[in-house]
mmCIF file of C-alpha atoms in Angstrom:
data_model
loop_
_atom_site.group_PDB
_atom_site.id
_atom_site.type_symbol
_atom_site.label_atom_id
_atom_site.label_comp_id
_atom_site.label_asym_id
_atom_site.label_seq_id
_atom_site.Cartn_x
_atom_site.Cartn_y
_atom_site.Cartn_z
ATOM 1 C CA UNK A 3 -40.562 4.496 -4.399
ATOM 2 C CA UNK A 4 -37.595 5.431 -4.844
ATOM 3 C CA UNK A 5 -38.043 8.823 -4.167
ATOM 4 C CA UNK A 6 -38.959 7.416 -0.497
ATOM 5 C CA UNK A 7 -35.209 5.518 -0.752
ATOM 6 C CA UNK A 8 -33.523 8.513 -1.586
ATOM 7 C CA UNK A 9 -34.925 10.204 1.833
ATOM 8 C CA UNK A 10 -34.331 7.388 4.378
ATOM 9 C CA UNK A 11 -30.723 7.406 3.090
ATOM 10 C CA UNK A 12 -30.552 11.104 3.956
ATOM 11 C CA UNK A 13 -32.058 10.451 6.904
ATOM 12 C CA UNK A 14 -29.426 7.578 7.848
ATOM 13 C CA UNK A 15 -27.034 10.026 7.026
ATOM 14 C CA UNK A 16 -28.062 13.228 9.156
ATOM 15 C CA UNK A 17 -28.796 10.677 11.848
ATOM 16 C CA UNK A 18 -25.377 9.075 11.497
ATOM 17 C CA UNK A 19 -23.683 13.141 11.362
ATOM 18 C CA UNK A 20 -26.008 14.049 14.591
ATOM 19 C CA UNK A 21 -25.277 11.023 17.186
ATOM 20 C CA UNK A 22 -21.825 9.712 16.230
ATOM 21 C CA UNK A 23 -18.294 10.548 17.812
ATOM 22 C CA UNK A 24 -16.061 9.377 15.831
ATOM 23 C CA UNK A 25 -14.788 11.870 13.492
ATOM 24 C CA UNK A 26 -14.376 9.340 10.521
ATOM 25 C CA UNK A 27 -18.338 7.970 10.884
ATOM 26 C CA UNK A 28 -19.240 12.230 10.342
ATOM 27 C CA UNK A 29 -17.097 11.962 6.688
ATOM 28 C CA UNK A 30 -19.081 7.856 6.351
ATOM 29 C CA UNK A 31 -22.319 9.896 7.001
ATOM 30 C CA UNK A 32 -21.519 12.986 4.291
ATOM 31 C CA UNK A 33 -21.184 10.126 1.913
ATOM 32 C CA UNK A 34 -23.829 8.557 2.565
ATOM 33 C CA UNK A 35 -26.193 11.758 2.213
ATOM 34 C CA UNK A 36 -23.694 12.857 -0.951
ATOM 35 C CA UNK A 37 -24.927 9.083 -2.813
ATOM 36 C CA UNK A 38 -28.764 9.932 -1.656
ATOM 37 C CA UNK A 39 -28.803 13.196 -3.122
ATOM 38 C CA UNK A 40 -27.360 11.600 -6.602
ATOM 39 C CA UNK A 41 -30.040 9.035 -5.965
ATOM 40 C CA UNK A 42 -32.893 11.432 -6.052
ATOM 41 C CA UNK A 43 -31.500 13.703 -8.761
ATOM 42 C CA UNK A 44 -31.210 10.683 -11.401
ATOM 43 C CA UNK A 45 -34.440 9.167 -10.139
ATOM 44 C CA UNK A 46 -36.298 12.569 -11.711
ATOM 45 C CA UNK A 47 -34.916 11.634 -15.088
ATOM 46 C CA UNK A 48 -36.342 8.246 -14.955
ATOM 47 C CA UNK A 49 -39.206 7.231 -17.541
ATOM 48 C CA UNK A 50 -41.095 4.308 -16.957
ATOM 49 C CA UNK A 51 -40.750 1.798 -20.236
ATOM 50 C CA UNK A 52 -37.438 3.938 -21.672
ATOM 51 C CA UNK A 53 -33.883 2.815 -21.964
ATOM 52 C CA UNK A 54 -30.926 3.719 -21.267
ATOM 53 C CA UNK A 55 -29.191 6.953 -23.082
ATOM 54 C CA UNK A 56 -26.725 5.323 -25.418
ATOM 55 C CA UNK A 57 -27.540 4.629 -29.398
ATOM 56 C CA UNK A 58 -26.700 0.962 -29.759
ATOM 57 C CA UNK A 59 -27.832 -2.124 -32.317
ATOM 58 C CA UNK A 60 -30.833 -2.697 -29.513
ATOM 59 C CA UNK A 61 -32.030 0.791 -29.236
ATOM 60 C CA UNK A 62 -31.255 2.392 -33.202
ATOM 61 C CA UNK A 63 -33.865 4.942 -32.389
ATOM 62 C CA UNK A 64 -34.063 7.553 -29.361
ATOM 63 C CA UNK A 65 -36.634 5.818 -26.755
ATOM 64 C CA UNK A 66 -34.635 7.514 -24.068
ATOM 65 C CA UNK A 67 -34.541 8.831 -20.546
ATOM 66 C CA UNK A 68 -33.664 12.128 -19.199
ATOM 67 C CA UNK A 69 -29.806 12.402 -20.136
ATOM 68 C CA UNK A 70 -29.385 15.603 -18.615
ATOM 69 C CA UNK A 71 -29.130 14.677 -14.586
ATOM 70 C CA UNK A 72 -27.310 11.992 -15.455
ATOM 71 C CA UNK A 73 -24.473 13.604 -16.804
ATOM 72 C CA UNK A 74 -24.204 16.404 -13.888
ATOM 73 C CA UNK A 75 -24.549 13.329 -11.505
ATOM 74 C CA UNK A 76 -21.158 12.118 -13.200
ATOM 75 C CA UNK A 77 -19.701 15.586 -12.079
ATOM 76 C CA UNK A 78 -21.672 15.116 -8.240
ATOM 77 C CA UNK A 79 -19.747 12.119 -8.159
ATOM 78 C CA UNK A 80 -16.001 12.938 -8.900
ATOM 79 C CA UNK A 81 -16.476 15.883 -6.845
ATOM 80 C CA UNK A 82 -18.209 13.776 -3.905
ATOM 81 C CA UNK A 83 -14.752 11.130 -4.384
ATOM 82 C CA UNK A 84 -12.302 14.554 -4.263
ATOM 83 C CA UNK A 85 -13.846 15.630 -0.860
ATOM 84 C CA UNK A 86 -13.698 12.145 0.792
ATOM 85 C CA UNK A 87 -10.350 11.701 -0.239
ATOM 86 C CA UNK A 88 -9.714 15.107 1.305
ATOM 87 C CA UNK A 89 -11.497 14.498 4.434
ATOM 88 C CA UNK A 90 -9.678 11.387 4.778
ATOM 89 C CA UNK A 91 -5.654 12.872 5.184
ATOM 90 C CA UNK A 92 -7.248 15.381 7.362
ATOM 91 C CA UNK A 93 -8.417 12.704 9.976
ATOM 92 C CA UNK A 94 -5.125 11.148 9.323
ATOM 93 C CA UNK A 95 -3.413 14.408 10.115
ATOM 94 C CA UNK A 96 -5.971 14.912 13.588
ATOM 95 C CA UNK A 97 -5.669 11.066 14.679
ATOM 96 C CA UNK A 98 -1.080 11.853 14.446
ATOM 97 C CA UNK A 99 -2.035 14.920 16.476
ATOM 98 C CA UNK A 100 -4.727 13.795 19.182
ATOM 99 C CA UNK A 101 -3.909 9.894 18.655
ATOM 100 C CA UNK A 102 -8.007 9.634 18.883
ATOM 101 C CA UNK A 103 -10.692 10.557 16.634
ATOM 102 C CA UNK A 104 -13.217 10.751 18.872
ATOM 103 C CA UNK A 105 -14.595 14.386 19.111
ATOM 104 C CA UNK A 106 -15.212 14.745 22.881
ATOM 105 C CA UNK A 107 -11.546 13.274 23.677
ATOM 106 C CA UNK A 108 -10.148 16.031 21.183
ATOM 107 C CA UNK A 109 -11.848 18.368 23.387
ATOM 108 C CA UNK A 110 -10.767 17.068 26.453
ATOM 109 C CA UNK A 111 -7.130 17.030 24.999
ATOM 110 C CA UNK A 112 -7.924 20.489 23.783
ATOM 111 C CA UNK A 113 -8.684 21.835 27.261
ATOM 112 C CA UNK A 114 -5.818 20.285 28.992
ATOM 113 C CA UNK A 115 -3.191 22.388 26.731
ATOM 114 C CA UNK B 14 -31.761 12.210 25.168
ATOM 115 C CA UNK B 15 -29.316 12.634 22.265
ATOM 116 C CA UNK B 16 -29.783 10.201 19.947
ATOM 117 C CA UNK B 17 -33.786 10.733 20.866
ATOM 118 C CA UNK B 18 -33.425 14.039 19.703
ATOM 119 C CA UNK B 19 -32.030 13.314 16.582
ATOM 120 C CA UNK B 20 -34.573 10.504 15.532
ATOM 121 C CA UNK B 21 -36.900 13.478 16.204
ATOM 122 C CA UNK B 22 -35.298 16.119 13.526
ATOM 123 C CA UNK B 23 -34.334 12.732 11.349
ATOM 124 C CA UNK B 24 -38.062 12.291 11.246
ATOM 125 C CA UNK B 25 -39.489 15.769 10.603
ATOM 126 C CA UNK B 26 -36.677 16.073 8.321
ATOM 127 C CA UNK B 27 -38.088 13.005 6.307
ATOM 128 C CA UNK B 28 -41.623 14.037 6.458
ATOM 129 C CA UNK B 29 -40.981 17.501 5.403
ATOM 130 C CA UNK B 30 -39.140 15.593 2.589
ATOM 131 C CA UNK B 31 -42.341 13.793 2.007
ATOM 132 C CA UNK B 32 -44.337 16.614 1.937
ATOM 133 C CA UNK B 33 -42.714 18.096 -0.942
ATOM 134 C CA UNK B 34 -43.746 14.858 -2.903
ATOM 135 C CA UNK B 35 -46.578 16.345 -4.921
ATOM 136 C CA UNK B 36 -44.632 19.107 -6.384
ATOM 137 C CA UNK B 37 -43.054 16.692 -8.119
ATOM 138 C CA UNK B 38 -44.064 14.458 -11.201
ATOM 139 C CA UNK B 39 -44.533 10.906 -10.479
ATOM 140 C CA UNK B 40 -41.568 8.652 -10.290
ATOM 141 C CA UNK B 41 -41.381 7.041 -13.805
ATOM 142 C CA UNK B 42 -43.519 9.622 -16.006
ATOM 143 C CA UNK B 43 -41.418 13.021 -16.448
ATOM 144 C CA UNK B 44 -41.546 15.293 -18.921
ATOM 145 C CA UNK B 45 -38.547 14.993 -21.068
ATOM 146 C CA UNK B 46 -37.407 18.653 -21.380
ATOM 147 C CA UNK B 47 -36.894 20.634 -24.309
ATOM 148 C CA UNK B 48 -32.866 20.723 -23.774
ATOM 149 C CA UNK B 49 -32.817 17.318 -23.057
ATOM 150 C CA UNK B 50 -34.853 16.418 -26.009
ATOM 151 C CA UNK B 51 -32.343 18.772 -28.402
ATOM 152 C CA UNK B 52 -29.614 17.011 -26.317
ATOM 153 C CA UNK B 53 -30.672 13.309 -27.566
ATOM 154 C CA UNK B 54 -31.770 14.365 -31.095
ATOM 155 C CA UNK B 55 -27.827 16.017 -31.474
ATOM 156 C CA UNK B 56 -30.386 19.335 -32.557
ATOM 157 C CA UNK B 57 -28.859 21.924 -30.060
ATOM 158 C CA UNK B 58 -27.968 24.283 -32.821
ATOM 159 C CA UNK B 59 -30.910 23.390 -35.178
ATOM 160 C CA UNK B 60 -29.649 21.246 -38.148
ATOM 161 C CA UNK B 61 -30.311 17.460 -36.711
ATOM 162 C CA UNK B 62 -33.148 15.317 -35.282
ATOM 163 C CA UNK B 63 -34.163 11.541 -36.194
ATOM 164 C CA UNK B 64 -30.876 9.879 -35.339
ATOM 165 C CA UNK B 65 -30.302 6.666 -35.931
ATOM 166 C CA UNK B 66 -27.703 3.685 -34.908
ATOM 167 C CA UNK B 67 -25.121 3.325 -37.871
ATOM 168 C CA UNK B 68 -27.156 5.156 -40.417
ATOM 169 C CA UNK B 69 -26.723 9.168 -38.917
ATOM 170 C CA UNK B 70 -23.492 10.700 -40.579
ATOM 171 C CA UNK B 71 -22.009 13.992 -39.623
ATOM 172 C CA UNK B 72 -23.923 15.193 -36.822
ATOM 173 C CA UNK B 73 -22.813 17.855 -34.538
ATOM 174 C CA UNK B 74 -21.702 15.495 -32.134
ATOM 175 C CA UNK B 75 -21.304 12.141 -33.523
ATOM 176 C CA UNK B 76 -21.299 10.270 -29.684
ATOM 177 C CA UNK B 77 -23.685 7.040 -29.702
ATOM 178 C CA UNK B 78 -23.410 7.450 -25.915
ATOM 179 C CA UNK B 79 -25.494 10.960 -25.376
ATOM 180 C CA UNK B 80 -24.311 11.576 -21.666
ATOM 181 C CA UNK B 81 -21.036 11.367 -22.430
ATOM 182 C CA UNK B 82 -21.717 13.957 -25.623
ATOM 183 C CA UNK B 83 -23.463 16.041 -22.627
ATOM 184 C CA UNK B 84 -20.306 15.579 -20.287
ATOM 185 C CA UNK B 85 -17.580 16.001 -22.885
ATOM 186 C CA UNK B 86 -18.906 18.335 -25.504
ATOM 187 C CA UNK B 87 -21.790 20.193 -24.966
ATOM 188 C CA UNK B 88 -20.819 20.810 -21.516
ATOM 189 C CA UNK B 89 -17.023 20.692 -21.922
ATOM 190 C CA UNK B 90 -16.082 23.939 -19.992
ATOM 191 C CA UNK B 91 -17.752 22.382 -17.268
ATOM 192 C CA UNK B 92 -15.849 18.990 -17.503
ATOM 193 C CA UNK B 93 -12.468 20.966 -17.570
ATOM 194 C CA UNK B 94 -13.610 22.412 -14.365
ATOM 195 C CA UNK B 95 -14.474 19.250 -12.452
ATOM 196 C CA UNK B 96 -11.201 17.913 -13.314
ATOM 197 C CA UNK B 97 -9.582 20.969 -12.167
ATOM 198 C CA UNK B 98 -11.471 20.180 -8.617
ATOM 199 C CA UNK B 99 -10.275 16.591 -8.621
ATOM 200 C CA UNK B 100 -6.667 17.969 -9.423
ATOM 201 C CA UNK B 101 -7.422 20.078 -6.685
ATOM 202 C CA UNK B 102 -8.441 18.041 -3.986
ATOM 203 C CA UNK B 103 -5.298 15.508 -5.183
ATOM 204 C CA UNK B 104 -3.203 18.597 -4.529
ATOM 205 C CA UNK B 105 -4.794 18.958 -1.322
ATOM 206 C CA UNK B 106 -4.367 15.154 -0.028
ATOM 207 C CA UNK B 107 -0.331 15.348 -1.472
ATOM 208 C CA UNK B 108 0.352 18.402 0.515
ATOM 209 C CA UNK B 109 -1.813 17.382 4.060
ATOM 210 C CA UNK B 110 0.105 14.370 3.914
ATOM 211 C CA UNK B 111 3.802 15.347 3.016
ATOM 212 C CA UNK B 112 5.996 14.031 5.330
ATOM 213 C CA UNK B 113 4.484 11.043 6.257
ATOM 214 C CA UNK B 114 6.126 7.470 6.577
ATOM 215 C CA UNK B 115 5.955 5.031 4.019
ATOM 216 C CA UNK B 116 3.603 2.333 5.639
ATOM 217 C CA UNK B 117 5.544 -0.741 6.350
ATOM 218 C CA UNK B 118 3.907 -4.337 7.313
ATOM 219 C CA UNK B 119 6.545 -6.108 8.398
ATOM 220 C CA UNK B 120 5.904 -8.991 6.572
ATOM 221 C CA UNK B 121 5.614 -10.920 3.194
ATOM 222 C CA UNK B 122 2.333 -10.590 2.016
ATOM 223 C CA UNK B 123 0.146 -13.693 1.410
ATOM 224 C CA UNK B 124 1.083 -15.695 -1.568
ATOM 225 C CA UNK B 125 -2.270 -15.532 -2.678
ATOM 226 C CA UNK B 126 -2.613 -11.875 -3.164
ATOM 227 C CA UNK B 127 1.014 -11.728 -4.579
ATOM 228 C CA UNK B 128 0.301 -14.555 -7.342
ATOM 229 C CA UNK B 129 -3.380 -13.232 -7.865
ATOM 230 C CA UNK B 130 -1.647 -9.612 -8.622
ATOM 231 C CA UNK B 131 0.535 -10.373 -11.296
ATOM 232 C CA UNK B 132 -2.397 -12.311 -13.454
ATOM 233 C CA UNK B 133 -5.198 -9.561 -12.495
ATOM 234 C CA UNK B 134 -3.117 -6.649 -12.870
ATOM 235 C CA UNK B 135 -2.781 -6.922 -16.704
ATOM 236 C CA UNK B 136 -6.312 -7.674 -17.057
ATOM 237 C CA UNK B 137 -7.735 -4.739 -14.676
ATOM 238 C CA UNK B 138 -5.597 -1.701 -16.594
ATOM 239 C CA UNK B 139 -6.592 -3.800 -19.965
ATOM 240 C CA UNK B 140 -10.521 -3.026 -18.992
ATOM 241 C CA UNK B 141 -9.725 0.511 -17.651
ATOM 242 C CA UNK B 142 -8.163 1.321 -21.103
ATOM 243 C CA UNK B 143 -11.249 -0.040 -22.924
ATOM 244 C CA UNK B 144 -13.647 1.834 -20.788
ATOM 245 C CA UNK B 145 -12.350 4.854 -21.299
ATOM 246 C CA UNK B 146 -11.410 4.080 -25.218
ATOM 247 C CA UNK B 147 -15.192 3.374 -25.661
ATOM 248 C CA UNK B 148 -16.737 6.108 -23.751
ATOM 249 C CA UNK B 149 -18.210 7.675 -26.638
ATOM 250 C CA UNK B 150 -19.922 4.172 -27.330
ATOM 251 C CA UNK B 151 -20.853 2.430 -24.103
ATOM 252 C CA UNK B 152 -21.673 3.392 -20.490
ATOM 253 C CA UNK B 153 -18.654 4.395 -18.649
ATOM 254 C CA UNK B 154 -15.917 6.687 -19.553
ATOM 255 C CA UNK B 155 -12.804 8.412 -18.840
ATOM 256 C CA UNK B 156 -13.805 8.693 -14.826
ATOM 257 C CA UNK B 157 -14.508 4.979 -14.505
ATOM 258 C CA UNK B 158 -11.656 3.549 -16.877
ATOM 259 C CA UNK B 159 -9.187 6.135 -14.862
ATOM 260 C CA UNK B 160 -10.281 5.055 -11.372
ATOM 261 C CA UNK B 161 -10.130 1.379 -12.548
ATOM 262 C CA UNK B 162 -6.481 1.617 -13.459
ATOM 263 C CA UNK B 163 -6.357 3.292 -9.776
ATOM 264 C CA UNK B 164 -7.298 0.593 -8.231
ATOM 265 C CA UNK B 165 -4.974 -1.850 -9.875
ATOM 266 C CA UNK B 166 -2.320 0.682 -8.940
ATOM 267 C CA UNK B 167 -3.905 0.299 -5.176
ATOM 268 C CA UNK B 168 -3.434 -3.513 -5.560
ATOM 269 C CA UNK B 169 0.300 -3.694 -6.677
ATOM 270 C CA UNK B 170 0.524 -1.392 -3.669
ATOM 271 C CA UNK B 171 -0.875 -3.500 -1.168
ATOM 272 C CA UNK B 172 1.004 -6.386 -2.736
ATOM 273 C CA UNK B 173 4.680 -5.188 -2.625
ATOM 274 C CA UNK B 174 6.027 -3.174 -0.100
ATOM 275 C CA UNK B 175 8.950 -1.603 -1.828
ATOM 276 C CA UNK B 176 6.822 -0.319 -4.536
ATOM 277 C CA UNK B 177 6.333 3.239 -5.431
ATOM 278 C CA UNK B 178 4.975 5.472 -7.693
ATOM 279 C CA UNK B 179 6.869 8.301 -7.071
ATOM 280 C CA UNK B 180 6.632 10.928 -9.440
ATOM 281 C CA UNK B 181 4.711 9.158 -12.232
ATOM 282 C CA UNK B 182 1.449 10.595 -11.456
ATOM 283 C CA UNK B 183 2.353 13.979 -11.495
ATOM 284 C CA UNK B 184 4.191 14.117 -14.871
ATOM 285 C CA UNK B 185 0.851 12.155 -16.318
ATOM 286 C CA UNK B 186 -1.596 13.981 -14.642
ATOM 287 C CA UNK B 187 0.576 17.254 -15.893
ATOM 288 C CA UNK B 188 0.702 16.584 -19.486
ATOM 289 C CA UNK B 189 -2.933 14.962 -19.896
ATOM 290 C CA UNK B 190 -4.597 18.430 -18.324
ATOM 291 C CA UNK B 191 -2.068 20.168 -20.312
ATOM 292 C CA UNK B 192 -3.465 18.476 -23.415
ATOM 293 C CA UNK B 193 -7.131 19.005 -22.897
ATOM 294 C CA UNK B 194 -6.382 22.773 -22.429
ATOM 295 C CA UNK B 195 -4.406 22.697 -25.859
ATOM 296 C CA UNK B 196 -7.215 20.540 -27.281
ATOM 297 C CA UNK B 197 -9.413 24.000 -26.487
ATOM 298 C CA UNK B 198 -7.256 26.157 -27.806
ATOM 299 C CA UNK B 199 -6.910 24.546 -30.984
ATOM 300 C CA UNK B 200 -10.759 24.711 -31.462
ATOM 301 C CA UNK B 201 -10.167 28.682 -30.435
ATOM 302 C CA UNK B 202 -7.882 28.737 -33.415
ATOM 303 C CA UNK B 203 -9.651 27.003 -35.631
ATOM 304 C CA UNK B 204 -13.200 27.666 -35.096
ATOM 305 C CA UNK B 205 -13.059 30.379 -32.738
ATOM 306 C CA UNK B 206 -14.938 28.351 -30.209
ATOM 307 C CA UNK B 207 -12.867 27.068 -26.798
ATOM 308 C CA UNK B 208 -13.271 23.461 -26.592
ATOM 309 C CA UNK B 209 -15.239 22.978 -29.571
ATOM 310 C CA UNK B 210 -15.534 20.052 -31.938
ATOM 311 C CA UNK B 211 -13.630 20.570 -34.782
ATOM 312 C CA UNK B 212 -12.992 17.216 -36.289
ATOM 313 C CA UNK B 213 -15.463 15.599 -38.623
ATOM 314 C CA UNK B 214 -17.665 13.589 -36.291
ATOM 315 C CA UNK B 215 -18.159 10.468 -38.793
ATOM 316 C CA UNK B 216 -21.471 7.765 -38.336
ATOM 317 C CA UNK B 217 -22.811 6.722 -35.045
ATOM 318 C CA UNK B 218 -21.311 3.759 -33.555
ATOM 319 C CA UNK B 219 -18.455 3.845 -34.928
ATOM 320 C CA UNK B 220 -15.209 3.575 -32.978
ATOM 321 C CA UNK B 221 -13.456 6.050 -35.025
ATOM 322 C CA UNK B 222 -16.182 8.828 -34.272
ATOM 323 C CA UNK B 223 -17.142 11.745 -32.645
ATOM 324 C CA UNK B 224 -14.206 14.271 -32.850
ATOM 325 C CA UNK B 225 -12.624 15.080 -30.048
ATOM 326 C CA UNK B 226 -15.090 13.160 -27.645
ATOM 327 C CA UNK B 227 -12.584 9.991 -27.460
ATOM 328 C CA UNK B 228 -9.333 12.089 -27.507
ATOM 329 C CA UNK B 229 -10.721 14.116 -24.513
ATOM 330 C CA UNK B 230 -11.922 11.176 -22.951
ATOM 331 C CA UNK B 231 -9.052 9.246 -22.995
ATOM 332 C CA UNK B 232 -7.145 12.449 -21.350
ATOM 333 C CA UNK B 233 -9.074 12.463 -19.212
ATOM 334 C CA UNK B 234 -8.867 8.673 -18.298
ATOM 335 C CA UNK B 235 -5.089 9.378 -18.358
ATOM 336 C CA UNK B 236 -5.455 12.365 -15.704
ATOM 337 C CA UNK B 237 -7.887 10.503 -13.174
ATOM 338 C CA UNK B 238 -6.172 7.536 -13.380
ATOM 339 C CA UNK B 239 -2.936 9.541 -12.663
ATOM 340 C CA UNK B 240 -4.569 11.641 -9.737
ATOM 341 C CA UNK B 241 -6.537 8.723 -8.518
ATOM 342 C CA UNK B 242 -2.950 6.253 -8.276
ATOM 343 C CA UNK B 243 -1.483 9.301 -6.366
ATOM 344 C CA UNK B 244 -4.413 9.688 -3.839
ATOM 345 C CA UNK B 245 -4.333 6.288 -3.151
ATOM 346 C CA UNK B 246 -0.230 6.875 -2.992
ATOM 347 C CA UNK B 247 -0.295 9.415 -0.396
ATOM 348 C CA UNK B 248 -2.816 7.844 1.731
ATOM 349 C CA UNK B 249 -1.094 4.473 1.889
ATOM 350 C CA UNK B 250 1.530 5.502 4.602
ATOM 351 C CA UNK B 251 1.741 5.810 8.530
ATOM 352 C CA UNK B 252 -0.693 7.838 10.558
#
């Protein structure tokens, strides 16, 4: 099931990337597919009836899941937040140049110079 | 037409997706691999297995919380990297946006938000330190307890308009990635290993445990929280 989660989101995202203008909704969309793809890789570490990695008082014995995606998810992640953050002063830099975002605008604005 | 078109690849894109369903296992009954397996038994070099809560003493990694002895030990080289590619992109946002005016509002902000800041604020870097203190224990980490203390840095930002970081970040984010490296290099020395655990690694559970699992991971809470306070710095001006 959630396997089936995992590709809607993507699709939302390519979707979002193929129809939208707005230069800002394209970096929303990356995201969006970026968070599905973590999705789907921790999903195929998931055990049915197993708990959670961590040796505590309510789980003294290993009775775990799969660790392992888990922990390159964490890298996904921080990687996935240095991008946006990336993409993010770029628009800012484009929208003090063009004073739009939307792509077709840019163009136009592009032409006329 | 266009937005036709693209519910058409959207949807062959899906089923394709689909399709590739039964190479998979079923969701909920994987195999547990064979490095995974050495990973939660602390058995990756062939002298553990059977651990258990508060009993287990001096494993080879002595973390209760077994991603984070993935993230920060096993795979330590790798961590260093990642946080290279955060400093990176940081680097990147500072030097897109140099230049830039200090966004200004105009006005007092609401009373609410500047009341609410100054009994929150202690409270929000007090949980980022103790998620990233007890990373080796429970979930969480140096990456959540940093950007936590980010975003209390984001709310005395949005609450006073005079405030700034300035150079604070950089001088943290400097010396905590500076420290990590040396943290390496000692292992070098002593073991002859970069980046490997060279303290005694104690019981499971215990604060006090693990090596030099909590001392990384509390450099690194340092250096995300730095980088993450100065990303949120840079992009809180003028467009």
């Amino acid at each position: 099931m959630v396997y089936y989660i995992a590709f809607i989101l993507i699709g939302v995202g390519i979707y979002g990337f193929l129809t939208q203008k707005n230069l800002f909704k394209h970096l929303v969309s990356l995201t969006i597919v970026d968070t599905a793809v973590n999705i789907f890789i921790i999903s195929l570490g998931y055990i049915e009836g197993k708990e959670a990695p961590i040796y505590s008082k309510y789980t003294p014995i290993a009775n775990f899941v799969d660790p392992l995606p888990q922990a390159l998810v964490l890298t996904a992640i921080v990687i996935g937040v240095g991008t946006l953050a990336l993409g993010a002063s770029l628009l800012i830099k484009v929208y003090e140049k063009y004073g739009t975002l939307d792509v077709e605008q840019i163009a136009t604005k592009e032409a006329e110079e | 037409m266009r937005r036709f078109i693209s519910i058409v690849i959207v949807f062959g894109l899906i089923m394709f997706f689909i399709n590739t369903l039964s190479l998979l296992p079923k969701y909920g009954s994987v195999n547990i691999s064979k490095v995974s397996e050495a990973y939660i038994d602390k058995n990756v070099n062939g002298n553990g297995g059977n651990v258990k809560y508060n009993e287990s003493e001096s494993l080879e990694n002595g973390a209760a919380n077994v991603v984070t002895s993935i993230v920060v030990d096993y795979r330590s080289f790798d961590t260093l990297g990642e946080v290279t590619v955060l400093f990176t992109a940081a680097l990147g946002v500072s030097l897109v946006l140099n230049g830039i005016r200090r966004k200004k509002y105009g006005r007092r902000p609401n009373f609410i938000l500047r009341v609410s800041v100054g009994i929150l604020l202690p409270l929000i870097i007090l949980f980022g330190t103790y998620i990233f203190i007890h990373g080796h224990l429970t979930p969480g980490g140096g990456f959540p307890g940093g950007t936590i203390i980010a975003a209390g840095i984001l709310l005395l930002y949005l609450s006073n308009e005079e405030f700034d970081l300035s150079k604070t970040p950089k001088f943290v984010e400097g010396i905590s990635g500076s420290l990590y490296i040396v943290t390496g290099l000692v292992g070098l020395a002593i073991a002859g290993v970069f980046l490997i655990n060279f303290l005694p690694t104690g019981i499971v559970g215990d604060l006090f445990s693990a090596g030099i699992v909590p001392i990384v991971y509390i450099l690194i809470g340092f250096k995300v929280g730095a980088e993450l306070s100065g990303i949120v710095a840079d992009l809180h001006r003028e467009g």
